[in-house]
Short mmCIF file of C-alpha atoms in Angstrom, two decimals:
data_model
loop_
_atom_site.label_atom_id
_atom_site.label_comp_id
_atom_site.label_asym_id
_atom_site.label_seq_id
_atom_site.Cartn_x
_atom_site.Cartn_y
_atom_site.Cartn_z
CA MET W 1 -20.61 -0.10 91.79
CA LYS W 2 -21.35 0.42 88.14
CA LEU W 3 -25.15 2.81 87.20
CA GLU W 4 -25.65 3.62 84.23
CA LEU W 5 -27.95 6.78 83.86
CA GLN W 6 -29.99 7.14 80.88
CA LYS W 7 -31.04 10.08 80.08
CA ALA W 8 -34.04 11.26 77.57
CA LYS W 9 -33.86 15.44 77.09
CA VAL W 10 -37.06 16.91 77.96
CA LYS W 11 -37.49 20.62 75.56
CA ASN W 12 -41.39 21.06 76.32
CA ILE W 13 -44.23 20.12 78.71
CA ALA W 14 -48.23 20.08 78.82
CA TRP W 15 -50.83 18.34 79.80
CA GLY W 16 -52.68 15.36 77.74
CA ASP W 17 -54.08 12.07 77.93
CA LYS W 18 -51.08 9.44 78.23
CA THR W 19 -47.94 10.51 80.58
CA ALA W 20 -45.36 9.93 77.16
CA LEU W 21 -42.29 11.80 75.98
CA LEU W 22 -43.53 12.62 72.95
CA ALA W 23 -40.96 12.34 69.79
CA ASP W 24 -40.61 16.62 70.01
CA GLY W 25 -38.97 15.51 73.70
CA THR W 26 -42.49 17.37 74.69
CA LEU W 27 -43.19 15.71 78.49
CA GLN W 28 -47.11 15.66 77.93
CA ILE W 29 -48.33 14.38 81.80
CA ASN W 30 -51.63 13.18 82.90
CA LYS W 31 -53.01 16.85 85.20
CA GLU W 32 -55.52 13.94 87.57
CA GLU W 33 -53.25 11.25 87.63
CA PHE W 34 -50.38 13.40 88.41
CA ILE W 35 -52.05 15.11 91.12
CA ALA W 36 -53.85 11.70 92.16
CA ALA W 37 -49.76 10.26 92.69
CA ALA W 38 -49.41 13.99 94.89
CA ALA W 39 -53.15 13.26 96.85
CA ASP W 40 -53.39 13.38 100.36
CA SER W 41 -56.36 13.86 101.70
CA GLU W 42 -55.41 13.17 105.76
CA HIS W 43 -53.60 16.16 105.09
CA PHE W 44 -54.12 18.14 102.44
CA LYS W 45 -57.15 20.74 101.99
CA THR W 46 -56.39 21.73 98.72
CA LEU W 47 -54.13 20.31 95.97
CA ASP W 48 -53.52 21.42 92.98
CA ALA W 49 -50.76 21.34 89.98
CA ASP W 50 -49.45 23.86 86.87
CA LEU W 51 -46.98 23.79 84.54
CA ALA W 52 -44.06 26.70 84.08
CA ARG W 53 -41.79 26.72 80.75
CA PRO W 54 -38.86 29.10 80.44
CA GLY W 55 -39.03 32.03 79.16
CA GLU W 56 -42.79 32.61 80.37
CA SER W 57 -43.78 35.75 82.56
CA VAL W 58 -44.09 32.99 85.61
CA ARG W 59 -43.05 33.49 89.29
CA ILE W 60 -43.32 30.41 91.36
CA CYS W 61 -44.03 31.15 94.97
CA PRO W 62 -43.07 29.82 97.71
CA VAL W 63 -40.98 26.95 96.69
CA LYS W 64 -39.49 24.28 99.25
CA ASP W 65 -38.44 21.11 97.32
CA VAL W 66 -37.43 20.45 93.55
CA ILE W 67 -37.19 17.32 93.06
CA GLU W 68 -36.08 15.02 88.94
CA PRO W 69 -37.78 12.87 87.60
CA ARG W 70 -36.07 9.12 88.17
CA TYR W 71 -37.22 5.18 87.41
CA LYS W 72 -34.77 2.52 88.09
CA THR W 73 -35.18 -0.28 84.91
CA GLU W 74 -32.77 -2.15 86.08
CA GLY W 75 -31.02 -3.38 89.76
CA PRO W 76 -31.30 -3.38 93.25
CA GLY W 77 -34.03 -0.84 94.98
CA GLN W 78 -36.14 2.83 93.42
CA ILE W 79 -35.34 5.59 94.21
CA PHE W 80 -35.82 7.28 97.26
CA PRO W 81 -34.77 4.18 99.23
CA GLY W 82 -35.92 4.70 102.90
CA MET W 83 -39.23 6.96 101.07
CA LEU W 84 -40.89 5.90 98.32
CA SER W 85 -39.01 2.20 97.89
CA ASP W 86 -37.20 -0.16 100.50
CA VAL W 87 -34.05 0.53 101.50
CA GLU W 88 -32.10 -1.58 99.41
CA THR W 89 -28.89 -0.16 98.80
CA VAL W 90 -29.07 1.48 95.40
CA GLY W 91 -26.76 2.77 93.30
CA SER W 92 -26.02 0.03 90.58
CA GLY W 93 -27.49 -0.71 87.39
CA LYS W 94 -29.70 1.54 85.52
CA THR W 95 -32.16 4.24 85.77
CA PHE W 96 -34.44 6.42 83.24
CA VAL W 97 -33.44 10.15 84.01
CA LEU W 98 -36.00 12.98 82.45
CA GLU W 99 -33.75 15.11 81.78
CA GLY W 100 -34.72 18.65 81.80
CA ALA W 101 -37.90 17.99 83.54
CA ALA W 102 -38.66 19.06 87.86
CA VAL W 103 -41.76 18.49 89.35
CA LEU W 104 -41.69 21.46 92.07
CA THR W 105 -43.47 21.60 95.05
CA CYS W 106 -45.12 24.95 96.19
CA GLY W 107 -46.37 26.34 99.55
CA ARG W 108 -46.35 27.78 102.90
CA ILE W 109 -44.85 25.53 104.94
CA VAL W 110 -42.17 27.70 106.82
CA GLY W 111 -43.12 31.12 105.18
CA PHE W 112 -40.33 32.73 105.73
CA GLN W 113 -37.82 29.82 104.15
CA GLU W 114 -39.39 28.95 100.83
CA GLY W 115 -37.90 30.28 97.73
CA ILE W 116 -38.87 32.15 94.35
CA ILE W 117 -38.60 31.57 90.81
CA ASP W 118 -39.16 33.33 87.78
CA MET W 119 -39.42 32.14 84.50
CA GLN W 120 -38.22 34.86 82.59
CA GLY W 121 -36.08 38.75 83.58
CA PRO W 122 -33.34 39.09 86.31
CA GLY W 123 -34.58 36.56 88.43
CA ALA W 124 -34.54 33.48 86.25
CA ASP W 125 -30.13 34.43 85.76
CA TYR W 126 -29.98 33.13 89.03
CA THR W 127 -31.62 30.08 89.46
CA PRO W 128 -30.91 26.74 87.96
CA PHE W 129 -35.06 26.14 87.95
CA SER W 130 -35.46 28.91 84.77
CA LYS W 131 -34.15 25.83 83.07
CA THR W 132 -36.36 23.68 83.78
CA MET W 133 -39.38 21.85 82.27
CA ASN W 134 -42.05 22.61 86.06
CA ALA W 135 -44.73 20.46 86.95
CA VAL W 136 -45.53 22.27 90.05
CA LEU W 137 -47.33 21.01 93.09
CA VAL W 138 -49.64 24.25 94.66
CA ILE W 139 -50.41 22.71 98.37
CA GLU W 140 -52.66 24.20 101.41
CA PRO W 141 -52.51 21.74 104.24
CA VAL W 142 -56.31 21.07 106.89
CA GLU W 143 -56.58 23.43 109.13
CA GLY W 144 -54.47 22.53 112.48
CA LEU W 145 -52.21 20.76 110.63
CA GLU W 146 -48.56 21.67 112.21
CA ALA W 147 -45.75 22.51 110.15
CA HIS W 148 -43.22 19.81 110.34
CA ASP W 149 -46.51 17.63 109.33
CA TYR W 150 -47.27 19.77 106.12
CA GLU W 151 -43.43 19.46 105.81
CA LYS W 152 -43.87 15.65 105.05
CA ALA W 153 -47.07 15.35 103.29
CA CYS W 154 -45.72 17.83 100.55
CA ARG W 155 -42.44 16.25 100.70
CA MET W 156 -43.73 12.95 100.22
CA ALA W 157 -46.10 14.31 97.45
CA GLY W 158 -43.21 15.67 95.66
CA PHE W 159 -41.16 12.44 95.84
CA ARG W 160 -44.67 10.65 94.40
CA ALA W 161 -45.69 12.53 91.96
CA ALA W 162 -41.96 12.39 90.45
CA PHE W 163 -42.10 8.72 90.29
CA TYR W 164 -45.44 8.42 88.88
CA VAL W 165 -44.20 10.75 85.87
CA ALA W 166 -40.93 9.02 85.34
CA GLU W 167 -42.06 5.59 85.99
CA ALA W 168 -45.53 5.97 83.23
CA VAL W 169 -42.95 8.10 80.59
CA TRP W 170 -40.21 4.58 81.11
CA LYS W 171 -43.80 2.48 80.77
CA ALA W 172 -44.77 4.22 77.40
CA GLY W 173 -41.87 3.04 76.04
CA ALA W 174 -39.53 6.11 75.97
CA HIS W 175 -36.60 6.52 74.35
CA VAL W 176 -33.16 6.67 75.72
CA ASP W 177 -30.90 9.95 74.52
CA THR W 178 -28.12 9.25 76.56
CA THR W 179 -26.68 6.79 78.95
CA GLU W 180 -23.68 8.12 81.54
CA THR W 181 -21.89 5.50 83.17
CA TYR W 182 -20.62 5.86 86.87
CA GLU W 183 -18.58 3.17 88.63
CA LEU W 184 -15.29 3.33 91.39
CA PRO W 185 -14.19 0.25 91.60
CA CYS W 186 -13.79 -0.89 95.68
CA PHE W 187 -11.52 -0.42 98.52
CA ALA W 188 -9.01 -2.45 97.95
CA GLU W 189 -8.90 -1.31 94.14
CA ALA W 190 -8.95 2.19 94.24
CA MET W 191 -6.14 2.07 96.91
CA LYS W 192 -3.58 1.26 94.61
CA ALA W 193 -5.16 2.90 91.38
CA TYR W 194 -3.23 5.87 89.79
CA PRO W 195 -0.09 5.79 92.40
CA GLU W 196 1.19 8.77 90.32
CA LEU W 197 -1.90 11.32 90.95
CA PRO W 198 -3.36 12.68 94.86
CA LYS W 199 -6.18 10.58 96.32
CA VAL W 200 -9.30 12.61 96.65
CA ALA W 201 -12.26 12.26 98.93
CA TYR W 202 -15.92 14.87 99.25
CA ILE W 203 -16.72 15.83 102.50
CA TYR W 204 -20.15 15.73 102.31
CA MET W 205 -21.99 17.85 104.97
CA LEU W 206 -25.34 18.01 105.26
CA GLN W 207 -28.07 20.51 106.79
CA THR W 208 -29.40 18.58 109.97
CA GLN W 209 -29.99 21.59 112.75
CA GLY W 210 -33.22 20.30 112.74
CA LEU W 211 -37.55 22.45 113.71
CA LEU W 212 -37.54 21.76 109.89
CA HIS W 213 -33.28 22.48 108.91
CA ASP W 214 -33.51 18.46 107.68
CA THR W 215 -31.91 15.84 105.51
CA TYR W 216 -33.18 11.95 105.25
CA VAL W 217 -30.26 9.65 103.77
CA TYR W 218 -32.09 5.76 103.11
CA GLY W 219 -34.85 7.00 105.40
CA VAL W 220 -33.20 8.06 108.27
CA ASP W 221 -32.57 11.75 109.92
CA ALA W 222 -29.70 12.53 109.19
CA LYS W 223 -28.84 14.61 112.56
CA LYS W 224 -29.07 10.52 114.08
CA ILE W 225 -26.16 10.19 112.17
CA LEU W 226 -22.37 9.97 112.36
CA PRO W 227 -20.78 10.20 109.42
CA SER W 228 -20.41 7.93 107.60
CA LEU W 229 -19.29 6.40 103.75
CA ILE W 230 -21.32 6.50 101.70
CA HIS W 231 -20.46 5.45 96.98
CA PRO W 232 -20.50 8.62 94.79
CA ASN W 233 -23.24 6.46 92.96
CA GLU W 234 -26.35 6.40 95.69
CA THR W 235 -26.84 10.23 96.05
CA MET W 236 -27.56 9.27 92.01
CA ASP W 237 -30.93 7.12 92.91
CA GLY W 238 -32.21 9.27 95.88
CA ALA W 239 -30.16 8.42 99.15
CA ILE W 240 -29.95 11.81 99.89
CA VAL W 241 -32.88 13.95 99.90
CA SER W 242 -33.75 17.65 101.07
CA GLY W 243 -36.53 17.67 104.03
CA ASN W 244 -34.87 21.59 103.98
CA CYS W 245 -36.63 24.49 104.84
CA VAL W 246 -34.27 27.21 105.41
CA SER W 247 -32.48 29.88 103.46
CA ALA W 248 -33.76 29.29 99.62
CA CYS W 249 -30.63 30.66 98.07
CA ASP W 250 -28.17 27.59 99.50
CA LYS W 251 -30.66 25.59 100.15
CA ASN W 252 -29.76 21.92 98.02
CA SER W 253 -33.06 20.25 96.80
CA THR W 254 -33.42 17.06 96.26
CA TYR W 255 -33.00 18.08 92.75
CA VAL W 256 -29.49 19.01 93.37
CA HIS W 257 -28.44 16.05 95.89
CA LEU W 258 -29.16 13.45 92.53
CA ASN W 259 -27.24 16.53 90.16
CA ASN W 260 -24.79 16.74 92.87
CA PRO W 261 -21.25 18.82 90.41
CA VAL W 262 -18.86 18.21 93.23
CA ILE W 263 -19.60 14.67 92.93
CA ARG W 264 -20.31 15.07 89.13
CA ASN W 265 -16.73 16.79 89.18
CA LEU W 266 -14.75 14.42 90.78
CA TYR W 267 -15.48 11.78 88.46
CA ASP W 268 -14.40 13.56 85.59
CA ARG W 269 -10.96 13.98 87.06
CA HIS W 270 -11.20 10.44 88.78
CA GLY W 271 -7.81 9.35 86.83
CA LYS W 272 -6.11 12.31 85.05
CA ASP W 273 -5.67 14.35 87.95
CA ILE W 274 -6.86 12.69 90.98
CA ASN W 275 -7.81 9.48 92.69
CA PHE W 276 -11.39 9.98 93.58
CA VAL W 277 -11.73 7.59 95.92
CA GLY W 278 -15.79 7.96 97.47
CA VAL W 279 -17.60 10.30 99.71
CA ILE W 280 -18.30 11.39 103.46
CA ILE W 281 -21.02 12.39 104.39
CA THR W 282 -21.84 14.12 107.66
CA ASN W 283 -23.42 16.07 109.21
CA GLU W 284 -24.53 20.36 110.62
CA ASN W 285 -26.11 19.41 114.41
CA VAL W 286 -26.30 22.87 117.10
CA THR W 287 -24.10 21.37 119.79
CA LEU W 288 -21.34 21.91 120.25
CA ALA W 289 -19.76 18.80 121.55
CA ASP W 290 -21.98 17.01 118.91
CA LYS W 291 -20.46 19.53 115.60
CA LYS W 292 -16.91 18.47 117.37
CA ARG W 293 -17.20 14.36 117.43
CA SER W 294 -18.44 15.04 113.72
CA SER W 295 -15.43 17.04 111.98
CA SER W 296 -13.66 14.75 114.04
CA TYR W 297 -15.27 11.29 113.13
CA ALA W 298 -15.25 12.77 109.39
CA VAL W 299 -12.02 13.42 109.03
CA LYS W 300 -10.70 10.11 110.81
CA LEU W 301 -12.21 8.90 107.78
CA ALA W 302 -10.81 10.62 105.43
CA ALA W 303 -7.58 9.53 107.38
CA MET W 304 -8.09 5.97 107.80
CA LEU W 305 -8.63 6.16 103.72
CA GLY W 306 -4.79 7.67 103.58
CA VAL W 307 -6.35 10.77 100.92
CA ASP W 308 -4.28 14.26 100.56
CA GLY W 309 -6.83 15.98 100.20
CA VAL W 310 -10.83 16.07 100.35
CA ILE W 311 -13.27 18.72 99.05
CA VAL W 312 -15.73 20.60 101.98
CA SER W 313 -19.30 21.64 100.70
CA GLU W 314 -21.75 22.68 103.18
CA GLU W 315 -25.49 23.58 103.80
CA GLY W 316 -26.91 27.29 105.08
CA PHE W 317 -25.04 29.55 106.52
CA GLY W 318 -24.09 31.54 110.35
CA ASN W 319 -24.42 27.67 112.96
CA PRO W 320 -23.13 25.97 109.23
CA ASP W 321 -20.15 27.75 109.27
CA ALA W 322 -18.06 26.56 112.18
CA ASP W 323 -18.95 23.33 111.14
CA LEU W 324 -17.68 23.94 107.62
CA ILE W 325 -14.09 25.53 108.97
CA MET W 326 -13.90 22.50 111.72
CA ASN W 327 -13.99 20.47 109.16
CA CYS W 328 -11.29 22.20 107.90
CA THR W 329 -9.18 22.97 110.38
CA LYS W 330 -8.83 19.27 111.68
CA ALA W 331 -8.51 18.40 108.27
CA GLU W 332 -5.58 20.25 107.79
CA LYS W 333 -3.88 19.17 110.98
CA ALA W 334 -4.11 15.83 109.89
CA GLY W 335 -1.78 16.54 106.94
CA ILE W 336 -5.06 16.68 104.36
CA LYS W 337 -5.57 19.40 101.94
CA THR W 338 -8.60 21.38 101.90
CA VAL W 339 -10.86 22.73 99.69
CA LEU W 340 -13.99 24.33 100.95
CA VAL W 341 -17.09 25.30 99.05
CA THR W 342 -19.81 27.70 100.55
CA ASP W 343 -21.35 30.99 99.76
CA GLU W 344 -21.00 34.24 101.26
CA TYR W 345 -23.47 37.16 103.90
CA ALA W 346 -21.39 39.77 103.20
CA GLY W 347 -23.57 42.19 103.15
CA ARG W 348 -25.07 44.78 100.50
CA ASP W 349 -22.63 46.37 99.55
CA GLY W 350 -20.58 43.00 100.38
CA ALA W 351 -18.29 44.56 102.53
CA SER W 352 -19.03 42.47 105.58
CA GLN W 353 -17.19 39.56 106.99
CA SER W 354 -18.41 36.47 104.32
CA LEU W 355 -19.10 33.43 107.46
CA ALA W 356 -19.75 33.69 110.94
CA ASP W 357 -16.26 31.73 110.63
CA ALA W 358 -12.83 31.84 109.78
CA ALA W 359 -8.87 29.64 110.61
CA PRO W 360 -6.29 30.08 109.06
CA GLU W 361 -5.85 27.14 107.38
CA ALA W 362 -9.02 27.75 105.16
CA THR W 363 -6.88 29.23 102.96
CA ALA W 364 -9.10 27.16 99.05
CA VAL W 365 -12.56 29.15 99.79
CA VAL W 366 -14.69 28.01 96.73
CA THR W 367 -17.52 30.80 97.09
CA ALA W 368 -20.59 30.64 94.85
CA GLY W 369 -21.73 34.31 95.81
CA ASN W 370 -23.07 36.69 97.98
CA ALA W 371 -26.99 36.30 99.33
CA ASN W 372 -26.69 39.61 100.51
CA MET W 373 -27.26 41.54 97.22
CA ILE W 374 -30.13 43.01 96.32
CA ILE W 375 -31.77 42.56 93.03
CA VAL W 376 -35.19 43.72 91.84
CA LEU W 377 -37.21 41.72 90.29
CA PRO W 378 -39.83 42.66 87.77
CA PRO W 379 -43.89 41.50 87.95
CA MET W 380 -44.81 38.54 86.09
CA GLU W 381 -47.74 37.80 83.99
CA LYS W 382 -49.22 35.24 86.39
CA LEU W 383 -48.46 33.59 89.85
CA ILE W 384 -48.20 30.51 90.74
CA GLY W 385 -48.66 29.85 94.26
CA PHE W 386 -49.19 32.75 96.69
CA SER W 387 -46.53 36.19 97.51
CA ASP W 388 -48.07 36.67 100.65
CA TYR W 389 -44.74 35.88 102.01
CA VAL W 390 -42.87 38.00 99.89
CA ASN W 391 -42.17 40.60 102.51
CA ILE W 392 -41.44 38.52 105.32
CA ILE W 393 -39.40 35.84 103.15
CA ALA W 394 -35.56 34.89 104.72
CA GLY W 395 -34.29 38.33 101.79
CA GLY W 396 -36.78 40.16 101.94
CA PHE W 397 -37.52 43.33 103.91
CA ASP W 398 -41.35 45.19 105.27
CA GLY W 399 -42.24 46.64 101.04
CA SER W 400 -40.41 44.41 99.55
CA LEU W 401 -43.89 43.24 97.42
CA ARG W 402 -44.27 46.54 95.21
CA PRO W 403 -48.30 47.18 94.87
CA ASP W 404 -47.14 47.21 91.04
CA GLY W 405 -45.67 43.02 91.83
CA SER W 406 -42.54 43.39 91.26
CA ILE W 407 -40.21 42.51 94.57
CA GLU W 408 -37.32 44.55 96.09
CA VAL W 409 -35.40 41.87 97.29
CA GLU W 410 -31.93 39.80 98.59
CA LEU W 411 -30.71 36.77 96.95
CA GLN W 412 -31.19 34.60 99.17
CA ALA W 413 -34.72 35.11 98.06
CA ILE W 414 -34.52 32.79 95.75
CA THR W 415 -34.13 29.54 94.73
CA GLY W 416 -30.18 27.85 94.46
CA ALA W 417 -28.85 31.38 93.97
CA THR W 418 -25.84 30.33 95.22
CA CYS W 419 -26.26 27.05 95.96
CA GLU W 420 -23.23 25.36 97.50
CA LEU W 421 -22.56 23.14 95.81
CA GLY W 422 -22.25 25.14 92.73
CA PHE W 423 -25.18 24.15 91.72
CA ASN W 424 -25.68 27.90 90.11
CA PRO W 425 -25.61 30.23 87.33
CA ILE W 426 -22.91 32.23 89.37
CA SER W 427 -19.66 32.55 88.75
CA ALA W 428 -15.94 34.21 88.48
CA LYS W 429 -14.06 35.67 85.43
CA THR W 430 -10.44 36.83 86.52
CA TRP W 431 -8.68 38.72 83.07
#
C-alpha cells in the first residue's frame, strides 16, 4: 500500500471572500461557508467561528478536538471513512494536507475534561497547537441535549468543517510544497525483507473506556473490536478518530491520530536499523476479563508476525495503565522486547508513583512528562470559548481561575501537553 501526502504549507490564516491558499501561504476561509459546513440546527443553539494565530494573546477553552484539514485527491475512499465518507479502505493514492492549519471544536461537553490552548506565554510552550493556524468552532447545544449527543454533534461538525476547508482549497487550485511517500510491502514480502534487521511492530492502544471515553475505527466504536491489524497509512487518512472527553494533556486528538509520530519514526527507521512490519490496534477496557482478552489477543498477533520487538503506546492514565502493563508483560514473556510510551501522574513534586500499575518486565519506558506539574498561565487579551469550567477542569481546583484572568493549573489541563504518542514539546536531555 502506497500513500503520497501532498503538503501545502500554511503560514497565516484569515477570513475572506473565497476559501483558498494564497500565494503568501495565507489560508483564507469564507467564514459563512465554514460555519455552514459545520451547522447542525437540530443540536446547536449557537455556532460561531474565530481565528487564532501563534503569538497572539488568545486563550481557547474548553477545547474538545483538533483536526488537520485533509482531502483525498486520488485513490479509493475519502478522509474520515465511516464518519464523513463511505467505509472504503483508505491509505493509498494521494491525500492533500494543509500543513500547519487546524480546525478546533470548543464547547462545554463534559467541561472538566476539555482543555486549554494559549497561543502565547508559558502555556503555549506546552501545547503543539499554539504553533498551528487555528480556525475555532465555538458550539453551544440546544437545551436538554444529552452529553453523548452533544459530543457526537461537535465531533462531526469538526470533521465537516475541516473537510470543507481542505476540499475547497484543493479545488481552488492549491499548490503542493512537498510530497511525502509512505509505503510498506505485503506481509509475504515484508517477512523476507532486511533479514539482518529486527522485525518491529507497533501496538497502538486506543482509549475505549466508554462514557465519552471513545475512539472510532472506520466509524466503529473501538471498544467493540478485538485487536486487529491496520496498515499504518490508513491512520493518515483518518481511519482512526477521537471521540474522547478525557484529560486534555494526554487525549489523542484526531490531529494526533493523523500525524502519529510513533508511526512516522518507525517509517523513518524502516530498512535502516529495524524492519517495520505493521500496526496492531487494541483497546483499553474497564473489566479484567476484557483487559486479559485484548492483551492476549494483541500479543498473539505480534507473535504470529514473528516480531522481535513492539512499541506500545497508551492513551489516558490510571485504569489504562493496567492494559499497558498487561501488553508489556505478555509480550516479554513471549520473547518479544517491549518499549512503552506513557506519561506520568507523579504528584506536583514528582515524588509519587508515576503509574497505577508496574511490572519488572517494563524495563524500557519513555515518558511524555509529569501531568501533575503546576503552571501559571497569565491573563490573555482575548478568550475564545468559555472560562467557567476552569476551576473544575481536570488539573484545576477551586481558585484556579484568578480574578485577574490568570490560571494556576496542572499541565493536565493543557491540550496535548503530555501526549503519549510523543506529539508534544516536552523532552529530556542528559549530560
